[in-house]
PDB file of C-alpha atoms in Angstrom:
ATOM      1  CA  UNK X1283    -105.369 -70.804  19.722  1.00  0.00           C
ATOM      2  CA  UNK X1284    -105.769 -70.972  15.950  1.00  0.00           C
ATOM      3  CA  UNK X1285    -105.930 -67.859  13.807  1.00  0.00           C
ATOM      4  CA  UNK X1286    -109.466 -66.965  12.771  1.00  0.00           C
ATOM      5  CA  UNK X1287    -110.385 -64.765   9.832  1.00  0.00           C
ATOM      6  CA  UNK X1288    -113.699 -63.130   9.096  1.00  0.00           C
ATOM      7  CA  UNK X1289    -115.174 -62.305   5.727  1.00  0.00           C
ATOM      8  CA  UNK X1290    -117.326 -59.177   5.646  1.00  0.00           C
ATOM      9  CA  UNK X1291    -118.861 -60.462   2.429  1.00  0.00           C
ATOM     10  CA  UNK X1292    -120.403 -63.271   4.454  1.00  0.00           C
ATOM     11  CA  UNK X1293    -123.087 -60.850   5.652  1.00  0.00           C
ATOM     12  CA  UNK X1294    -125.413 -59.933   2.794  1.00  0.00           C
ATOM     13  CA  UNK X1295    -127.121 -57.047   4.580  1.00  0.00           C
ATOM     14  CA  UNK X1296    -126.025 -54.516   7.168  1.00  0.00           C
ATOM     15  CA  UNK X1297    -128.258 -52.110   9.118  1.00  0.00           C
ATOM     16  CA  UNK X1298    -126.765 -48.871  10.421  1.00  0.00           C
ATOM     17  CA  UNK X1299    -127.460 -47.035  13.680  1.00  0.00           C
ATOM     18  CA  UNK X1300    -127.687 -43.221  13.715  1.00  0.00           C
ATOM     19  CA  UNK X1301    -124.702 -43.137  16.086  1.00  0.00           C
ATOM     20  CA  UNK X1302    -122.245 -46.015  16.185  1.00  0.00           C
ATOM     21  CA  UNK X1303    -119.632 -46.452  18.879  1.00  0.00           C
ATOM     22  CA  UNK X1304    -117.438 -49.216  20.254  1.00  0.00           C
ATOM     23  CA  UNK X1305    -115.475 -49.654  23.472  1.00  0.00           C
ATOM     24  CA  UNK X1306    -113.130 -52.498  24.411  1.00  0.00           C
ATOM     25  CA  UNK X1307    -111.358 -52.805  27.741  1.00  0.00           C
ATOM     26  CA  UNK X1308    -109.120 -55.674  28.850  1.00  0.00           C
ATOM     27  CA  UNK X1309    -106.865 -55.628  31.916  1.00  0.00           C
ATOM     28  CA  UNK X1310    -103.990 -57.873  33.023  1.00  0.00           C
ATOM     29  CA  UNK X1311    -104.189 -59.600  29.662  1.00  0.00           C
ATOM     30  CA  UNK X1312    -101.207 -61.891  30.303  1.00  0.00           C
ATOM     31  CA  UNK X1313    -102.389 -63.130  33.696  1.00  0.00           C
ATOM     32  CA  UNK X1314    -102.979 -66.889  33.540  1.00  0.00           C
ATOM     33  CA  UNK X1315    -103.657 -67.357  37.264  1.00  0.00           C
ATOM     34  CA  UNK X1316    -107.315 -66.361  37.259  1.00  0.00           C
ATOM     35  CA  UNK X1317    -110.131 -67.329  34.900  1.00  0.00           C
ATOM     36  CA  UNK X1318    -111.078 -64.633  32.403  1.00  0.00           C
ATOM     37  CA  UNK X1319    -114.655 -63.569  31.766  1.00  0.00           C
ATOM     38  CA  UNK X1320    -116.110 -61.202  29.188  1.00  0.00           C
ATOM     39  CA  UNK X1321    -119.101 -58.891  29.273  1.00  0.00           C
ATOM     40  CA  UNK X1322    -120.639 -58.178  25.876  1.00  0.00           C
ATOM     41  CA  UNK X1323    -123.416 -55.647  25.563  1.00  0.00           C
ATOM     42  CA  UNK X1324    -124.476 -52.073  25.005  1.00  0.00           C
ATOM     43  CA  UNK X1325    -124.486 -48.958  27.197  1.00  0.00           C
ATOM     44  CA  UNK X1326    -126.309 -50.822  29.983  1.00  0.00           C
ATOM     45  CA  UNK X1327    -123.381 -53.236  30.194  1.00  0.00           C
ATOM     46  CA  UNK X1328    -121.017 -50.256  30.054  1.00  0.00           C
ATOM     47  CA  UNK X1329    -122.772 -48.848  33.117  1.00  0.00           C
ATOM     48  CA  UNK X1330    -122.351 -51.902  35.346  1.00  0.00           C
ATOM     49  CA  UNK X1331    -118.959 -53.062  34.013  1.00  0.00           C
ATOM     50  CA  UNK X1332    -116.788 -51.317  36.630  1.00  0.00           C
ATOM     51  CA  UNK X1333    -118.896 -52.637  39.487  1.00  0.00           C
ATOM     52  CA  UNK X1334    -118.558 -56.180  38.130  1.00  0.00           C
ATOM     53  CA  UNK X1335    -114.818 -55.721  37.622  1.00  0.00           C
ATOM     54  CA  UNK X1336    -114.332 -54.607  41.222  1.00  0.00           C
ATOM     55  CA  UNK X1337    -116.591 -57.295  42.692  1.00  0.00           C
ATOM     56  CA  UNK X1338    -114.688 -60.076  40.909  1.00  0.00           C
ATOM     57  CA  UNK X1339    -111.193 -58.911  41.884  1.00  0.00           C
ATOM     58  CA  UNK X1340    -109.222 -61.934  43.038  1.00  0.00           C
ATOM     59  CA  UNK X1341    -111.824 -64.252  41.487  1.00  0.00           C
ATOM     60  CA  UNK X1342    -111.658 -63.522  37.751  1.00  0.00           C
ATOM     61  CA  UNK X1343    -110.292 -61.060  35.237  1.00  0.00           C
ATOM     62  CA  UNK X1344    -113.069 -59.123  33.522  1.00  0.00           C
ATOM     63  CA  UNK X1345    -112.950 -57.823  29.944  1.00  0.00           C
ATOM     64  CA  UNK X1346    -115.705 -55.869  28.220  1.00  0.00           C
ATOM     65  CA  UNK X1347    -116.962 -55.096  24.724  1.00  0.00           C
ATOM     66  CA  UNK X1348    -119.752 -52.544  24.556  1.00  0.00           C
ATOM     67  CA  UNK X1349    -121.165 -51.083  21.376  1.00  0.00           C
ATOM     68  CA  UNK X1350    -124.152 -49.458  19.705  1.00  0.00           C
ATOM     69  CA  UNK X1351    -123.642 -51.237  16.383  1.00  0.00           C
ATOM     70  CA  UNK X1352    -126.704 -53.078  15.121  1.00  0.00           C
ATOM     71  CA  UNK X1353    -126.781 -56.805  15.697  1.00  0.00           C
ATOM     72  CA  UNK X1354    -127.530 -56.979  11.970  1.00  0.00           C
ATOM     73  CA  UNK X1355    -124.289 -55.357  10.827  1.00  0.00           C
ATOM     74  CA  UNK X1356    -121.029 -56.604   9.421  1.00  0.00           C
ATOM     75  CA  UNK X1357    -119.078 -54.577  11.979  1.00  0.00           C
ATOM     76  CA  UNK X1358    -120.923 -56.083  14.961  1.00  0.00           C
ATOM     77  CA  UNK X1359    -120.528 -59.599  13.641  1.00  0.00           C
ATOM     78  CA  UNK X1360    -116.787 -59.263  13.092  1.00  0.00           C
ATOM     79  CA  UNK X1361    -116.026 -57.271  16.248  1.00  0.00           C
ATOM     80  CA  UNK X1362    -117.751 -59.625  18.657  1.00  0.00           C
ATOM     81  CA  UNK X1363    -116.368 -62.760  17.045  1.00  0.00           C
ATOM     82  CA  UNK X1364    -112.807 -61.469  16.963  1.00  0.00           C
ATOM     83  CA  UNK X1365    -113.075 -60.256  20.573  1.00  0.00           C
ATOM     84  CA  UNK X1366    -114.294 -63.632  21.827  1.00  0.00           C
ATOM     85  CA  UNK X1367    -111.627 -65.484  19.840  1.00  0.00           C
ATOM     86  CA  UNK X1368    -108.803 -63.246  21.061  1.00  0.00           C
ATOM     87  CA  UNK X1369    -108.651 -64.602  24.639  1.00  0.00           C
ATOM     88  CA  UNK X1370    -109.406 -67.844  26.428  1.00  0.00           C
ATOM     89  CA  UNK X1371    -112.653 -66.974  28.206  1.00  0.00           C
ATOM     90  CA  UNK X1372    -114.186 -69.161  30.875  1.00  0.00           C
ATOM     91  CA  UNK X1373    -117.506 -67.286  30.805  1.00  0.00           C
ATOM     92  CA  UNK X1374    -119.132 -64.760  28.486  1.00  0.00           C
ATOM     93  CA  UNK X1375    -122.066 -62.713  29.814  1.00  0.00           C
ATOM     94  CA  UNK X1376    -124.137 -61.499  26.843  1.00  0.00           C
ATOM     95  CA  UNK X1377    -126.708 -58.710  27.204  1.00  0.00           C
ATOM     96  CA  UNK X1378    -127.626 -56.960  23.956  1.00  0.00           C
ATOM     97  CA  UNK X1379    -131.160 -55.928  23.104  1.00  0.00           C
ATOM     98  CA  UNK X1380    -131.623 -52.157  23.338  1.00  0.00           C
ATOM     99  CA  UNK X1381    -130.269 -51.135  19.951  1.00  0.00           C
ATOM    100  CA  UNK X1382    -131.489 -51.472  16.370  1.00  0.00           C
ATOM    101  CA  UNK X1383    -135.171 -50.895  17.112  1.00  0.00           C
ATOM    102  CA  UNK X1384    -135.858 -51.344  13.390  1.00  0.00           C
ATOM    103  CA  UNK X1385    -134.537 -54.921  13.352  1.00  0.00           C
ATOM    104  CA  UNK X1386    -137.506 -57.287  13.210  1.00  0.00           C
ATOM    105  CA  UNK X1387    -137.979 -59.987  15.821  1.00  0.00           C
ATOM    106  CA  UNK X1388    -137.136 -62.942  13.578  1.00  0.00           C
ATOM    107  CA  UNK X1389    -133.884 -61.317  12.484  1.00  0.00           C
ATOM    108  CA  UNK X1390    -132.977 -60.497  16.084  1.00  0.00           C
ATOM    109  CA  UNK X1391    -133.539 -64.112  17.097  1.00  0.00           C
ATOM    110  CA  UNK X1392    -131.577 -65.445  14.131  1.00  0.00           C
ATOM    111  CA  UNK X1393    -128.600 -63.153  14.730  1.00  0.00           C
ATOM    112  CA  UNK X1394    -128.564 -63.808  18.492  1.00  0.00           C
ATOM    113  CA  UNK X1395    -128.732 -67.559  17.987  1.00  0.00           C
ATOM    114  CA  UNK X1396    -125.846 -67.522  15.527  1.00  0.00           C
ATOM    115  CA  UNK X1397    -123.665 -65.331  17.739  1.00  0.00           C
ATOM    116  CA  UNK X1398    -124.412 -67.301  20.897  1.00  0.00           C
ATOM    117  CA  UNK X1399    -123.611 -70.549  19.087  1.00  0.00           C
ATOM    118  CA  UNK X1400    -120.249 -69.067  18.121  1.00  0.00           C
ATOM    119  CA  UNK X1401    -119.546 -67.925  21.683  1.00  0.00           C
ATOM    120  CA  UNK X1402    -120.643 -71.245  23.193  1.00  0.00           C
ATOM    121  CA  UNK X1403    -117.949 -73.086  21.247  1.00  0.00           C
ATOM    122  CA  UNK X1404    -115.351 -71.080  23.166  1.00  0.00           C
ATOM    123  CA  UNK X1405    -116.824 -70.321  26.599  1.00  0.00           C
ATOM    124  CA  UNK X1406    -119.696 -70.970  28.943  1.00  0.00           C
ATOM    125  CA  UNK X1407    -122.535 -68.555  28.258  1.00  0.00           C
ATOM    126  CA  UNK X1408    -124.696 -66.427  30.526  1.00  0.00           C
ATOM    127  CA  UNK X1409    -127.567 -64.653  28.763  1.00  0.00           C
ATOM    128  CA  UNK X1410    -128.813 -61.418  30.319  1.00  0.00           C
ATOM    129  CA  UNK X1411    -132.323 -60.271  29.450  1.00  0.00           C
ATOM    130  CA  UNK X1412    -132.781 -56.672  28.320  1.00  0.00           C
ATOM    131  CA  UNK X1413    -133.846 -54.115  30.902  1.00  0.00           C
ATOM    132  CA  UNK X1414    -137.063 -52.147  30.565  1.00  0.00           C
ATOM    133  CA  UNK X1415    -137.181 -48.614  29.153  1.00  0.00           C
ATOM    134  CA  UNK X1416    -139.236 -46.020  31.034  1.00  0.00           C
ATOM    135  CA  UNK X1417    -141.174 -42.921  30.077  1.00  0.00           C
ATOM    136  CA  UNK X1418    -140.002 -39.519  31.342  1.00  0.00           C
ATOM    137  CA  UNK X1419    -141.785 -40.044  34.662  1.00  0.00           C
ATOM    138  CA  UNK X1420    -139.276 -42.854  35.418  1.00  0.00           C
ATOM    139  CA  UNK X1421    -142.171 -45.002  36.630  1.00  0.00           C
ATOM    140  CA  UNK X1422    -144.077 -46.119  33.519  1.00  0.00           C
ATOM    141  CA  UNK X1423    -142.760 -48.502  30.888  1.00  0.00           C
ATOM    142  CA  UNK X1424    -142.075 -46.883  27.503  1.00  0.00           C
ATOM    143  CA  UNK X1425    -144.870 -47.449  24.984  1.00  0.00           C
ATOM    144  CA  UNK X1426    -142.316 -47.304  22.174  1.00  0.00           C
ATOM    145  CA  UNK X1427    -140.070 -50.004  23.623  1.00  0.00           C
ATOM    146  CA  UNK X1428    -142.368 -52.157  25.761  1.00  0.00           C
ATOM    147  CA  UNK X1429    -143.409 -54.633  23.082  1.00  0.00           C
ATOM    148  CA  UNK X1430    -139.964 -54.764  21.493  1.00  0.00           C
ATOM    149  CA  UNK X1431    -138.177 -55.528  24.771  1.00  0.00           C
ATOM    150  CA  UNK X1432    -140.759 -58.148  25.755  1.00  0.00           C
ATOM    151  CA  UNK X1433    -140.578 -59.973  22.428  1.00  0.00           C
ATOM    152  CA  UNK X1434    -136.795 -59.847  22.197  1.00  0.00           C
ATOM    153  CA  UNK X1435    -136.500 -61.280  25.683  1.00  0.00           C
ATOM    154  CA  UNK X1436    -138.943 -64.042  24.811  1.00  0.00           C
ATOM    155  CA  UNK X1437    -136.863 -64.941  21.745  1.00  0.00           C
ATOM    156  CA  UNK X1438    -133.627 -64.763  23.742  1.00  0.00           C
ATOM    157  CA  UNK X1439    -135.009 -66.985  26.494  1.00  0.00           C
ATOM    158  CA  UNK X1440    -136.143 -69.526  23.910  1.00  0.00           C
ATOM    159  CA  UNK X1441    -132.577 -69.743  22.608  1.00  0.00           C
ATOM    160  CA  UNK X1442    -131.071 -69.902  26.087  1.00  0.00           C
ATOM    161  CA  UNK X1443    -133.388 -72.667  27.271  1.00  0.00           C
ATOM    162  CA  UNK X1444    -132.860 -74.725  24.120  1.00  0.00           C
ATOM    163  CA  UNK X1445    -129.076 -74.443  24.456  1.00  0.00           C
ATOM    164  CA  UNK X1446    -128.907 -74.802  28.230  1.00  0.00           C
ATOM    165  CA  UNK X1447    -127.379 -71.359  28.827  1.00  0.00           C
ATOM    166  CA  UNK X1448    -127.558 -69.767  32.268  1.00  0.00           C
ATOM    167  CA  UNK X1449    -130.152 -66.966  32.324  1.00  0.00           C
ATOM    168  CA  UNK X1450    -129.574 -63.699  34.175  1.00  0.00           C
ATOM    169  CA  UNK X1451    -133.030 -62.108  34.332  1.00  0.00           C
ATOM    170  CA  UNK X1452    -132.004 -58.461  34.462  1.00  0.00           C
ATOM    171  CA  UNK X1453    -135.373 -57.504  32.989  1.00  0.00           C
ATOM    172  CA  UNK X1454    -137.188 -58.576  36.147  1.00  0.00           C
ATOM    173  CA  UNK X1455    -134.659 -56.766  38.325  1.00  0.00           C
ATOM    174  CA  UNK X1456    -134.998 -53.591  36.252  1.00  0.00           C
ATOM    175  CA  UNK X1457    -138.732 -53.496  36.970  1.00  0.00           C
ATOM    176  CA  UNK X1458    -137.900 -52.808  40.613  1.00  0.00           C
ATOM    177  CA  UNK X1459    -135.411 -50.049  39.750  1.00  0.00           C
ATOM    178  CA  UNK X1460    -137.543 -46.958  39.225  1.00  0.00           C
ATOM    179  CA  UNK X1461    -137.233 -43.293  40.141  1.00  0.00           C
ATOM    180  CA  UNK X1462    -133.766 -42.365  41.369  1.00  0.00           C
ATOM    181  CA  UNK X1463    -132.381 -45.746  40.325  1.00  0.00           C
ATOM    182  CA  UNK X1464    -132.737 -44.504  36.754  1.00  0.00           C
ATOM    183  CA  UNK X1465    -131.088 -41.853  34.594  1.00  0.00           C
ATOM    184  CA  UNK X1466    -133.363 -39.027  33.352  1.00  0.00           C
ATOM    185  CA  UNK X1467    -133.592 -40.555  29.848  1.00  0.00           C
ATOM    186  CA  UNK X1468    -135.470 -43.612  31.164  1.00  0.00           C
ATOM    187  CA  UNK X1469    -133.157 -45.973  29.282  1.00  0.00           C
ATOM    188  CA  UNK X1470    -130.085 -45.907  31.475  1.00  0.00           C
ATOM    189  CA  UNK X1471    -129.578 -46.168  35.225  1.00  0.00           C
ATOM    190  CA  UNK X1472    -128.106 -44.037  37.968  1.00  0.00           C
ATOM    191  CA  UNK X1473    -124.944 -45.293  39.624  1.00  0.00           C
ATOM    192  CA  UNK X1474    -126.899 -46.992  42.395  1.00  0.00           C
ATOM    193  CA  UNK X1475    -129.079 -48.658  39.768  1.00  0.00           C
ATOM    194  CA  UNK X1476    -126.042 -49.991  37.927  1.00  0.00           C
ATOM    195  CA  UNK X1477    -124.611 -51.233  41.199  1.00  0.00           C
ATOM    196  CA  UNK X1478    -127.742 -53.307  41.804  1.00  0.00           C
ATOM    197  CA  UNK X1479    -127.636 -54.786  38.297  1.00  0.00           C
ATOM    198  CA  UNK X1480    -123.940 -55.569  38.709  1.00  0.00           C
ATOM    199  CA  UNK X1481    -124.682 -57.620  41.805  1.00  0.00           C
ATOM    200  CA  UNK X1482    -126.883 -59.963  39.788  1.00  0.00           C
ATOM    201  CA  UNK X1483    -124.383 -60.142  36.933  1.00  0.00           C
ATOM    202  CA  UNK X1484    -121.644 -61.080  39.406  1.00  0.00           C
ATOM    203  CA  UNK X1485    -123.749 -63.810  40.991  1.00  0.00           C
ATOM    204  CA  UNK X1486    -124.625 -65.324  37.617  1.00  0.00           C
ATOM    205  CA  UNK X1487    -120.949 -65.401  36.631  1.00  0.00           C
ATOM    206  CA  UNK X1488    -119.908 -66.931  39.957  1.00  0.00           C
ATOM    207  CA  UNK X1489    -122.564 -69.607  39.497  1.00  0.00           C
ATOM    208  CA  UNK X1490    -121.003 -70.651  36.206  1.00  0.00           C
ATOM    209  CA  UNK X1491    -117.410 -70.392  37.408  1.00  0.00           C
ATOM    210  CA  UNK X1492    -118.265 -72.705  40.317  1.00  0.00           C
TER     211      UNK X1492
END
């Protein structure tokens, strides 16, 4: 694999989150016997990662990059690209839409399209739609996020369909996961909620692996 360098000056604008975090986890990194897949996302991906890892034991090695950095940031751009370039991935499952609320829809679409194009040159791509955010009653969709999630998913699906990417419609699944399937904040899920989401992520990855 050729060495790849990234120029932070290539991004003319960066938008910051109030809290920025990053987690990478890669196991059995020298194993060449099984295909390697990557999950890229935010805290929702972080929640279902371990369930996916366990479900794919003996089928694929599973790496993960989860972060809160804005999709419109130099750090996000460089981190994701370097992560994808660092290993030979058969499949990348991409699910990133619940951060950077201030990023406008056109910018979100532009940044997603550019990143997915980069990933698609190196691996097969599965695009996961963003899950719904609930109000405190854990039954009603959040007024603050409803329109944003809907529009971002529409833009993401447009990209995926144009490029022929496999679509993992986690948004539709999340609409059935209310009440005790959710964490009290209405954004995240309980463990049994994450386990359900993981099942769909696993099936979408298996579909691509063949």
